[in-house]
Coordinates of N, CA and C in Angstrom, one line a residue:
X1 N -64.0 -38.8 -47.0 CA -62.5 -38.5 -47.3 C -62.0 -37.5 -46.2
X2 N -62.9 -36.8 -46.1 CA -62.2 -35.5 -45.2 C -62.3 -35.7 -43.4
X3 N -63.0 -37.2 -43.2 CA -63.5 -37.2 -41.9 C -61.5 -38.8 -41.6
X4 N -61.5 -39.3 -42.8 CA -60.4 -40.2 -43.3 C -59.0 -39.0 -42.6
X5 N -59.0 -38.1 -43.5 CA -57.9 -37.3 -43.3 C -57.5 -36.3 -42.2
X6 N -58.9 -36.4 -41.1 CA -59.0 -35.9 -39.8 C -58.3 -37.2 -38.3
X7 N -59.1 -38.3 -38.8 CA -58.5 -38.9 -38.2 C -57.4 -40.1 -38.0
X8 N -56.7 -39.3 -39.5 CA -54.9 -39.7 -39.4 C -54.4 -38.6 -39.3
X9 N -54.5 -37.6 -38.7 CA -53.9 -36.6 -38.3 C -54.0 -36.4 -36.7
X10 N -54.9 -36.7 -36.3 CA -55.4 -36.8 -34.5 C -53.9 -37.4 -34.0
X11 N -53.3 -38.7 -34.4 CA -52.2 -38.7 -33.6 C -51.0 -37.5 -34.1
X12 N -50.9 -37.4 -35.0 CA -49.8 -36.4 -35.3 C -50.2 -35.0 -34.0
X13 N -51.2 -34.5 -34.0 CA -51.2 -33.3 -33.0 C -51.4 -33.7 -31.9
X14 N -52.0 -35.1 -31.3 CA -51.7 -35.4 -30.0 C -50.0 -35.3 -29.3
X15 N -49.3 -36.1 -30.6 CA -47.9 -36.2 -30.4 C -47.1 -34.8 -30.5
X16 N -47.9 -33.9 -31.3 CA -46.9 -32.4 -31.3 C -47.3 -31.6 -29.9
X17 N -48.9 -31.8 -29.7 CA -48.9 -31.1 -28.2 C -48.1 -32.4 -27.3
X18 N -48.2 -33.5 -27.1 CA -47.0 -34.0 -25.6 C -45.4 -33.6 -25.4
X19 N -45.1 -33.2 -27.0 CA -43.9 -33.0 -27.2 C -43.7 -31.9 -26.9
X20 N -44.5 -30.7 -27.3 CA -44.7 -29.3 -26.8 C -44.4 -28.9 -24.9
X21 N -45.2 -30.1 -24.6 CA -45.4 -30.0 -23.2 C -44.1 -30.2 -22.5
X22 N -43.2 -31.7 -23.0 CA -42.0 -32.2 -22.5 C -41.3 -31.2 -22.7
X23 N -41.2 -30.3 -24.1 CA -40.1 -29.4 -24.2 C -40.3 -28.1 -23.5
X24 N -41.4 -28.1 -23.3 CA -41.5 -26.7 -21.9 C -41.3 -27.2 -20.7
X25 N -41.7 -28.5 -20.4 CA -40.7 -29.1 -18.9 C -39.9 -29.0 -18.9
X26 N -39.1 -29.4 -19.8 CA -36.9 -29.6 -19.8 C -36.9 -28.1 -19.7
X27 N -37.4 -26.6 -19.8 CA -36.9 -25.7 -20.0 C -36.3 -25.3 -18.6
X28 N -35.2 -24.7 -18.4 CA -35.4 -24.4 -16.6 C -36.1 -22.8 -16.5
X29 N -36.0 -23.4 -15.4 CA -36.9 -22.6 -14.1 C -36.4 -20.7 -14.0
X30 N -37.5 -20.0 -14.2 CA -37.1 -18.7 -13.7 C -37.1 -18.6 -12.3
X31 N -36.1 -17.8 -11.7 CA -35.8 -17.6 -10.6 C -35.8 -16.1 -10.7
X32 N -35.8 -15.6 -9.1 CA -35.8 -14.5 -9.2 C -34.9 -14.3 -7.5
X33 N -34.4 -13.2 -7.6 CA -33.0 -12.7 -6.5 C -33.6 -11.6 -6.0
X34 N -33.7 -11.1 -4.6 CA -34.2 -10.0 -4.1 C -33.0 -9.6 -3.2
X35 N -33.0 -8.0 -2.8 CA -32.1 -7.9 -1.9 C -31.7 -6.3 -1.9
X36 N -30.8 -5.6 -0.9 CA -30.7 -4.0 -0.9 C -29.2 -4.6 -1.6
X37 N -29.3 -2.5 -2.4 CA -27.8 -2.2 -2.7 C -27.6 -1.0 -3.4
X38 N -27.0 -0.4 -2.4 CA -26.7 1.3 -3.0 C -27.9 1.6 -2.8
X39 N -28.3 1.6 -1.0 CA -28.9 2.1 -0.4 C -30.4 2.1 -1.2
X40 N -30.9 1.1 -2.0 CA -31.9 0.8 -2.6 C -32.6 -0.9 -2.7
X41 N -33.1 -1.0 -3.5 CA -33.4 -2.6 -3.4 C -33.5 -2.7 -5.1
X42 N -33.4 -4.4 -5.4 CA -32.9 -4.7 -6.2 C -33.7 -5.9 -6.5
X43 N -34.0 -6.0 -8.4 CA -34.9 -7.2 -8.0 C -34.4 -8.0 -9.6
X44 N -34.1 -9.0 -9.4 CA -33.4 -9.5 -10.5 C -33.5 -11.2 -11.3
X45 N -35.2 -11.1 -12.3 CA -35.5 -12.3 -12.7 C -35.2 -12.7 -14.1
X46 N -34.4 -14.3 -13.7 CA -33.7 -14.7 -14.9 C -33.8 -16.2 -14.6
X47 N -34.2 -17.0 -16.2 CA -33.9 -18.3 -16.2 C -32.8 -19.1 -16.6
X48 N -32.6 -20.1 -15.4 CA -31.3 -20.7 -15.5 C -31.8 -21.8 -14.5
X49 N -31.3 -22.8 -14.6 CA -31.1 -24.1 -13.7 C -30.1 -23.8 -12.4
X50 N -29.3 -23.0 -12.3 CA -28.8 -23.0 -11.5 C -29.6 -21.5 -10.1
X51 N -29.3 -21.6 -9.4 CA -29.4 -20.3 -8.2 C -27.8 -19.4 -8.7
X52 N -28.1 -18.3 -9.8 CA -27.4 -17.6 -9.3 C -26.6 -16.6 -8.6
X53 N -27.4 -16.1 -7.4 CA -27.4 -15.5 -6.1 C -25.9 -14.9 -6.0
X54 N -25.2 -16.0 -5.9 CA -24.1 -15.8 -5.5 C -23.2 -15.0 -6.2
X55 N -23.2 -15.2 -7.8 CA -22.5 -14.0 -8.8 C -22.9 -13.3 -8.9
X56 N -24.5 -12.5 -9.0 CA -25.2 -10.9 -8.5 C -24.5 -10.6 -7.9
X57 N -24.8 -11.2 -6.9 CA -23.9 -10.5 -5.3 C -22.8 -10.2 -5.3
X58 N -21.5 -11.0 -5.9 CA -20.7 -10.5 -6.0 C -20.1 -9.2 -7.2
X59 N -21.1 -9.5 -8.1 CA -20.8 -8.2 -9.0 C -21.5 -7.1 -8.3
X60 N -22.6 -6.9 -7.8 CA -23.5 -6.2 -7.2 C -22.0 -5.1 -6.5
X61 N -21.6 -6.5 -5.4 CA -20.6 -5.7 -4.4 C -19.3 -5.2 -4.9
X62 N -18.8 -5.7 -5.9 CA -17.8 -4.6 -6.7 C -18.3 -3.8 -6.9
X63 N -19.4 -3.1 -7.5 CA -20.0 -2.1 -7.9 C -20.2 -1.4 -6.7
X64 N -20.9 -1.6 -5.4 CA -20.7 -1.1 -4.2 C -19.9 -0.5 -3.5
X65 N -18.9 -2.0 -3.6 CA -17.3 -1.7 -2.6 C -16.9 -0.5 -3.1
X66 N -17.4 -0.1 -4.5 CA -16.2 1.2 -5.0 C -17.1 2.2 -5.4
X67 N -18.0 2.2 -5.6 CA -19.5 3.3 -6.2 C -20.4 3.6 -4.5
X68 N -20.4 3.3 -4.0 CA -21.7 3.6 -2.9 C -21.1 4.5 -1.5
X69 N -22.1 5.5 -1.6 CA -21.6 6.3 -0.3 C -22.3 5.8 0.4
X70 N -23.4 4.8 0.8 CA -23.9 4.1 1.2 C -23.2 3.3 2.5
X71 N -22.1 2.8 1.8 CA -20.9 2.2 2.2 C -19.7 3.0 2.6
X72 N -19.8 2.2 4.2 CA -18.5 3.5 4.7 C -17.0 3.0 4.5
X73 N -17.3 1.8 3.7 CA -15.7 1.2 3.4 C -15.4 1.4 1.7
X74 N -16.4 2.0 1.4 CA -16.3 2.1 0.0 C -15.1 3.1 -0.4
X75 N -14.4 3.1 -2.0 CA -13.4 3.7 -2.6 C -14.2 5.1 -2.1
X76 N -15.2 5.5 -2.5 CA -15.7 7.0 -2.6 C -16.0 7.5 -1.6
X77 N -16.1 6.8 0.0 CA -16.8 7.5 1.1 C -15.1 7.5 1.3
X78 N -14.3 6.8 1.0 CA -13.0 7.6 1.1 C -12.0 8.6 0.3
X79 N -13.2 8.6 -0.3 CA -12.4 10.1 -1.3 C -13.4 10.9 -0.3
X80 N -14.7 10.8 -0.6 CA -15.0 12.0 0.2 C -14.5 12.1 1.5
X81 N -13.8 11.5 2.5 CA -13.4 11.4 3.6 C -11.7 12.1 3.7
X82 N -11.4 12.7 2.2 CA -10.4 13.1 1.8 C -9.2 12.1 1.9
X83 N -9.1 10.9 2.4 CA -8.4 9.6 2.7 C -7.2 9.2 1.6
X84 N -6.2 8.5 1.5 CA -5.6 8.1 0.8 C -6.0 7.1 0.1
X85 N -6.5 6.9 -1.1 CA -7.2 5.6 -1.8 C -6.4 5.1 -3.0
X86 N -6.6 3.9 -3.1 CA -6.1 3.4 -4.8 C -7.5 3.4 -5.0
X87 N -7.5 3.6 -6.7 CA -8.6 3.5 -7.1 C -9.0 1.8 -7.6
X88 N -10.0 1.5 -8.1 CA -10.2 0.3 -9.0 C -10.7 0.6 -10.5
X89 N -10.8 -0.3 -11.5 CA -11.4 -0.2 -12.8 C -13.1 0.3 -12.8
X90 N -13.4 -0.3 -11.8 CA -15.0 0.3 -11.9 C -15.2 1.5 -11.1
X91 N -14.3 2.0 -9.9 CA -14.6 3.6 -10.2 C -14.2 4.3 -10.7
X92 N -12.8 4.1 -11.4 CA -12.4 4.8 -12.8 C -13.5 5.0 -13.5
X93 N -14.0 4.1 -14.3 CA -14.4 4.0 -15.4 C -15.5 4.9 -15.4
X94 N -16.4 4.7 -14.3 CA -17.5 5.7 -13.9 C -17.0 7.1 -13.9
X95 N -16.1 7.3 -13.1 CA -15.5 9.0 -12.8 C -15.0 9.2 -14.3
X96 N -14.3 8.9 -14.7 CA -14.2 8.9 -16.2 C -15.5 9.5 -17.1
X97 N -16.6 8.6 -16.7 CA -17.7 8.3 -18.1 C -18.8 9.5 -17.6
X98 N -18.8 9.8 -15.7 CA -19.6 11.2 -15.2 C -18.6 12.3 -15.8
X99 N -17.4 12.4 -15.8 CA -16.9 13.6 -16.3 C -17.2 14.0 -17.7
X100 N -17.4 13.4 -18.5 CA -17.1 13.3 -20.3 C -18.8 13.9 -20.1
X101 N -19.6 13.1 -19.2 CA -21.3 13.7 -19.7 C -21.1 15.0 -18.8
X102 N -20.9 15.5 -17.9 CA -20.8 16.9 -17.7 C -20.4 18.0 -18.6
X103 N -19.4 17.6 -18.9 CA -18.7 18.4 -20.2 C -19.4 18.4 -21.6
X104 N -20.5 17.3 -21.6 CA -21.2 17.1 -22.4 C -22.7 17.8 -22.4
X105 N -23.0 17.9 -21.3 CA -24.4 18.7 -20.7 C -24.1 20.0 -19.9
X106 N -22.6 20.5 -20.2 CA -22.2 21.7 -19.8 C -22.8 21.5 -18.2
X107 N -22.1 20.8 -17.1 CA -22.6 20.8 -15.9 C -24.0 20.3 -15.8
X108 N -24.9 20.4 -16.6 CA -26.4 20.1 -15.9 C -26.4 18.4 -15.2
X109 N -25.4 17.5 -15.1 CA -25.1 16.3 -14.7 C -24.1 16.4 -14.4
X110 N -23.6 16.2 -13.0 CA -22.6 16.4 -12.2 C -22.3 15.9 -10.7
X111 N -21.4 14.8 -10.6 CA -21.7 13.9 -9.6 C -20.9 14.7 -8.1
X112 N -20.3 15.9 -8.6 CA -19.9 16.9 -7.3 C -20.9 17.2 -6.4
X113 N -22.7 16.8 -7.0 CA -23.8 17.8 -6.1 C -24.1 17.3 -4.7
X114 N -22.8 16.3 -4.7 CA -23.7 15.5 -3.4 C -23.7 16.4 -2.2
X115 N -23.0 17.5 -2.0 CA -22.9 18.0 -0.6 C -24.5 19.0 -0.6
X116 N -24.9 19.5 -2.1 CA -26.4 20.0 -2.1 C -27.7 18.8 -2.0
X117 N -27.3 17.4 -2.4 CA -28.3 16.7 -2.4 C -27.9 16.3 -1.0
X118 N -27.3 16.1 -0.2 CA -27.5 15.8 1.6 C -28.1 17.1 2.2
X119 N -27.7 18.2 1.9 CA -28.9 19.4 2.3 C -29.9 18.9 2.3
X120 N -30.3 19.0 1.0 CA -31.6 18.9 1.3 C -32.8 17.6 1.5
X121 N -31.6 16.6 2.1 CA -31.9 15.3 2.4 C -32.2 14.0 1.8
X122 N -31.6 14.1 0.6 CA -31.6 13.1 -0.4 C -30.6 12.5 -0.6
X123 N -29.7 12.8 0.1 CA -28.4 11.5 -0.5 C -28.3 11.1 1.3
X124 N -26.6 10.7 1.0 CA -25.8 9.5 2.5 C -25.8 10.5 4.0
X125 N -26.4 11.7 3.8 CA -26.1 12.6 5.3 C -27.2 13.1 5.7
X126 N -27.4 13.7 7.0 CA -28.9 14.2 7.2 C -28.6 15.6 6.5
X127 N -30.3 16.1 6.4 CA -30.4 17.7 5.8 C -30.5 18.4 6.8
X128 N -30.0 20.0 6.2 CA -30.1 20.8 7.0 C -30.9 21.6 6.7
X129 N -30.8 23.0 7.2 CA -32.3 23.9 7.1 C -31.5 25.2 5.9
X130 N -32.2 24.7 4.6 CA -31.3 25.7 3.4 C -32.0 26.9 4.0
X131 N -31.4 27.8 3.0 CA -31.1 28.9 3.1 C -30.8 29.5 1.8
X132 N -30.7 30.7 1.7 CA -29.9 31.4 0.3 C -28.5 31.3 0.3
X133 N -27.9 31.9 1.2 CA -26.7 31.6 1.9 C -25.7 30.4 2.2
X134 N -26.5 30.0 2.3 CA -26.0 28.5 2.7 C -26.0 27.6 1.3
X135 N -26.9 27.4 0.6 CA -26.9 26.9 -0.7 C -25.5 27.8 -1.7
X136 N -25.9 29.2 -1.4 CA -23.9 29.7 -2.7 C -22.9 28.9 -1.6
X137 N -23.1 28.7 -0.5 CA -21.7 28.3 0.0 C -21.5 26.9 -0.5
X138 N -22.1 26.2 -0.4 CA -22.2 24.4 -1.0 C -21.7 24.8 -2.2
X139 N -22.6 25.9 -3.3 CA -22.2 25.8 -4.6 C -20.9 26.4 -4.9
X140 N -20.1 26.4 -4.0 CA -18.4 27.0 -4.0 C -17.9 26.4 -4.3
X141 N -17.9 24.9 -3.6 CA -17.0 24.0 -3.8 C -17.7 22.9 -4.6
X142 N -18.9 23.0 -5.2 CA -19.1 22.1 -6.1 C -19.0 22.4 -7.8
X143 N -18.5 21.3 -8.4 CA -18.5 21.8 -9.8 C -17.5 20.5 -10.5
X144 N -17.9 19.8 -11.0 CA -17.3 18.8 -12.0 C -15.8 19.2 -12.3
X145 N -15.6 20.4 -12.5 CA -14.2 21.2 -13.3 C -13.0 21.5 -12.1
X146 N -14.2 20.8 -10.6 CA -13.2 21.2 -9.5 C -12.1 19.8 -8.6
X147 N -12.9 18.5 -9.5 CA -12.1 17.5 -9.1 C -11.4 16.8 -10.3
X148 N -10.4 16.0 -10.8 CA -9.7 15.3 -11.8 C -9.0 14.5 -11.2
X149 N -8.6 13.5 -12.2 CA -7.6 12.6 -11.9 C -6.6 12.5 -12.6
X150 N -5.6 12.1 -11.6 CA -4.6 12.2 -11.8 C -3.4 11.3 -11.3
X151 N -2.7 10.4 -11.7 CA -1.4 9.2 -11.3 C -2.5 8.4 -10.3
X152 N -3.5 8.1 -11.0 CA -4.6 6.9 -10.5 C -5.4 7.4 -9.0
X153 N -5.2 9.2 -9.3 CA -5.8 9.2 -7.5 C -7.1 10.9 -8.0
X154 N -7.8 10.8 -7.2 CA -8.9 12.2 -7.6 C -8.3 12.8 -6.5
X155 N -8.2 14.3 -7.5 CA -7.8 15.1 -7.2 C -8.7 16.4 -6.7
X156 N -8.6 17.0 -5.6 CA -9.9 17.8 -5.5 C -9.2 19.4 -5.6
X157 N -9.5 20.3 -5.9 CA -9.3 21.8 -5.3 C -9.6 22.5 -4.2
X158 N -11.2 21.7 -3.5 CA -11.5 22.1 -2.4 C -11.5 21.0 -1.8
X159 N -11.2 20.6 -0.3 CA -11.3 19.3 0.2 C -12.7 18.7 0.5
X160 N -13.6 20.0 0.9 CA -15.2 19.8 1.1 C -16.4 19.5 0.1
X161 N -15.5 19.1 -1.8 CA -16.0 18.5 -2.0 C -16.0 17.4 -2.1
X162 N -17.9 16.6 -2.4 CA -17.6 15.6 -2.1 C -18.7 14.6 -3.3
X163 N -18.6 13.4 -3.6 CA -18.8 12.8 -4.9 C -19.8 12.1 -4.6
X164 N -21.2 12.0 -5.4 CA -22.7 11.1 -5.1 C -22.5 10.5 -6.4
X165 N -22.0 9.1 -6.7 CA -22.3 8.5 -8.2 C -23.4 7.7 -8.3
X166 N -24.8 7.9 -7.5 CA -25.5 7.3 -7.3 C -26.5 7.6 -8.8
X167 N -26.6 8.5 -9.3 CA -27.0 9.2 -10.6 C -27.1 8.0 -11.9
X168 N -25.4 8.2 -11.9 CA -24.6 6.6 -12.6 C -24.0 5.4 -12.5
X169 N -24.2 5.0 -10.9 CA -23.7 3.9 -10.3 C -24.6 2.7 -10.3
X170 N -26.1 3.2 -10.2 CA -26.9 2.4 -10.3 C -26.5 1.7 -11.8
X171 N -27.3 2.6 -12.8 CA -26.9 1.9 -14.5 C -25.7 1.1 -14.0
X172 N -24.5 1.9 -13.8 CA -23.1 0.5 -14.0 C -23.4 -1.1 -13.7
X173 N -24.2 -0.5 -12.2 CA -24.5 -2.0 -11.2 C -25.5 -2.7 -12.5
X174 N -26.8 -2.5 -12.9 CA -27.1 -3.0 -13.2 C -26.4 -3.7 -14.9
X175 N -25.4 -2.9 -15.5 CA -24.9 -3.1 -16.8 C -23.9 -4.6 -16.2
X176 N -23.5 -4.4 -15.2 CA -22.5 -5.2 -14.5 C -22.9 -7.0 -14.3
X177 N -24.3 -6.6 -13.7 CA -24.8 -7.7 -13.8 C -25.6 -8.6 -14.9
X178 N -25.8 -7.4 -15.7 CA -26.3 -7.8 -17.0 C -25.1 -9.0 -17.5
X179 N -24.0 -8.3 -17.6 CA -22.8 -8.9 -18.2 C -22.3 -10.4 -17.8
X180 N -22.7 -10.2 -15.8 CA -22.8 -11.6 -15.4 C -23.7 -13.2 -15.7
X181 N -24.8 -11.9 -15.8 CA -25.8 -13.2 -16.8 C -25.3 -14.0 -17.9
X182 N -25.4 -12.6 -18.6 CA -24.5 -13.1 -20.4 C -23.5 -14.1 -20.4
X183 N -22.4 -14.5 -19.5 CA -21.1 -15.1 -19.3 C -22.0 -16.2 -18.7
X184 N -22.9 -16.3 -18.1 CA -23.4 -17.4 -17.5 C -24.3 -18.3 -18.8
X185 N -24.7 -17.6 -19.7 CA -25.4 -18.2 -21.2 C -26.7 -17.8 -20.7
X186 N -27.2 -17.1 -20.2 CA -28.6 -16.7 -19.6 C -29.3 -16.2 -20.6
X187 N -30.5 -16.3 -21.4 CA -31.1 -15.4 -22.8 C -32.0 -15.1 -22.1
X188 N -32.3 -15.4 -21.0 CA -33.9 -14.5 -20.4 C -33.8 -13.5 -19.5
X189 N -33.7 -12.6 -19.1 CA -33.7 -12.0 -17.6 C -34.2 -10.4 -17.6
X190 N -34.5 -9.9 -16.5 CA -34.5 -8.7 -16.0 C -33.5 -8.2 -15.3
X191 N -33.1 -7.0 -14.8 CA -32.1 -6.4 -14.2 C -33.0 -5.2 -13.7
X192 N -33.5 -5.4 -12.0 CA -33.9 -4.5 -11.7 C -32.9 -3.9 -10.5
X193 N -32.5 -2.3 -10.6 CA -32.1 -2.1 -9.5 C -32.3 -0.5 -9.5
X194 N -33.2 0.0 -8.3 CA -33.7 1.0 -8.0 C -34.1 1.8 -9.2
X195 N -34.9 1.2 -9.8 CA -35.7 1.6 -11.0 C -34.4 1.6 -12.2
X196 N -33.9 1.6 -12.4 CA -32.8 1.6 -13.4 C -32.9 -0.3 -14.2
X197 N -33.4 -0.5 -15.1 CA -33.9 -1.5 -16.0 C -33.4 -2.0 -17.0
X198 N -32.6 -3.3 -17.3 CA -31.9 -4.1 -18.3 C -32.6 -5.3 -18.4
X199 N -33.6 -5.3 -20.1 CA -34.1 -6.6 -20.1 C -33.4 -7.4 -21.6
X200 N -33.9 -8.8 -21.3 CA -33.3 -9.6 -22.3 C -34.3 -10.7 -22.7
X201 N -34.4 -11.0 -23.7 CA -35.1 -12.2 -24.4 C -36.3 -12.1 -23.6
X202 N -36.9 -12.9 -22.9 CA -38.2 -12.7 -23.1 C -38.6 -13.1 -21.3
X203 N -39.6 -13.0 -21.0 CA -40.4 -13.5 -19.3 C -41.1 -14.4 -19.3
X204 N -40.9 -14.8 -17.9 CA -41.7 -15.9 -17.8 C -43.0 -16.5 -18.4
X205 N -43.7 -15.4 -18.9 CA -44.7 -16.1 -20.3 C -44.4 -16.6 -20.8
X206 N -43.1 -16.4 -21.3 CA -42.1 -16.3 -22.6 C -42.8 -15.7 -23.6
X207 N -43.4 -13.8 -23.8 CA -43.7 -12.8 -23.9 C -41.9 -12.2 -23.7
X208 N -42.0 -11.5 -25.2 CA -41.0 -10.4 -24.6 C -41.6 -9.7 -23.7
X209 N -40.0 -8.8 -22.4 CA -40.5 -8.3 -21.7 C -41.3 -7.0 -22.0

């Protein structure tokens, strides 16, 4: 009886594993996107049938055009350049969202530090050789409470300071493109960009990430 009931079941699991197999063929293909941005690199794997290369990139570079000091055409290398700028929605929204967490962490997060982080050679300029002296003079004109905005333009009190949103520009970039995915119907992906991480549904195992 039980040897009867094994072998009318043999086709049933033959036919559930081919079907198994066909429906993991029809799935599409993970792809993965490499490339620099905001002076870092960026690594970004998601399945879809299509190459979407082309919409990263372009969210990527709104996030750029207006967030990267990286960028000498960018909205911010022309605030720091003290320049006449219109702003856009994505560096609003950032200068906006760094000011509220300063205020929030009483200064200990503050996207004013970039003239201390090029000292000492970590951001868009070469470093120079600190000092005691030299570090209170930087800390003169830096301070969250010293720039605002105002009739869509940032306003500074000292002209020498100058803005690194690289802190919270990355996150945006990566939220940004997260978003591009989502609009694309994408359920799988990663969002890597300079260590800053957005994952979704599951990896190429198909293992959550």
């Amino acid at each position: 009886m039980n040897k009867k009931k094994l072998i009318w079941q043999v086709p049933f699991l033959a036919l559930l594993i081919i079907g198994t197999v066909v429906i993991l063929k029809k799935q599409p293909p993970f792809r993965t996107n490499e490339g620099m941005v905001f002076g870092t690199v960026y690594k970004i794997t998601y399945q879809h049938n299509d190459d979407l290369q082309n919409d990263i990139r372009e969210a990527l570079m709104e996030v750029d055009n207006s967030l990267s000091p990286y960028n000498p055409n960018s909205i911010i290398t022309r605030i720091n350049h003290n320049e006449d700028t219109v702003l856009n929605e994505h560096f609003t929204h950032v200068f906006n969202l760094a000011q509220q967490i300063s205020a929030e962490t009483d200064g200990a997060f503050d996207i004013t530090v970039a003239p201390l982080v090029n000292a000492w050679g970590f951001g868009f300029k070469h470093s120079i050789e600190m000092a005691p002296e030299v570090i209170d003079s930087l800390r003169s004109f830096i301070g969250y409470q010293k720039i605002q905005l105002e009739n869509g333009k940032v306003v500074k009190e000292d002209e020498r300071t100058m803005l690194d949103c690289s802190s919270i520009a990355k996150g945006y970039g990566v939220d940004r493109v997260a978003q591009t995915l989502d609009k694309k119907g994408v359920e799988n992906y990663m969002v890597d960009i300079g260590g800053e991480v957005f994952v979704k549904g599951k990896n190429p195992k198909m293992n959550r990430w």
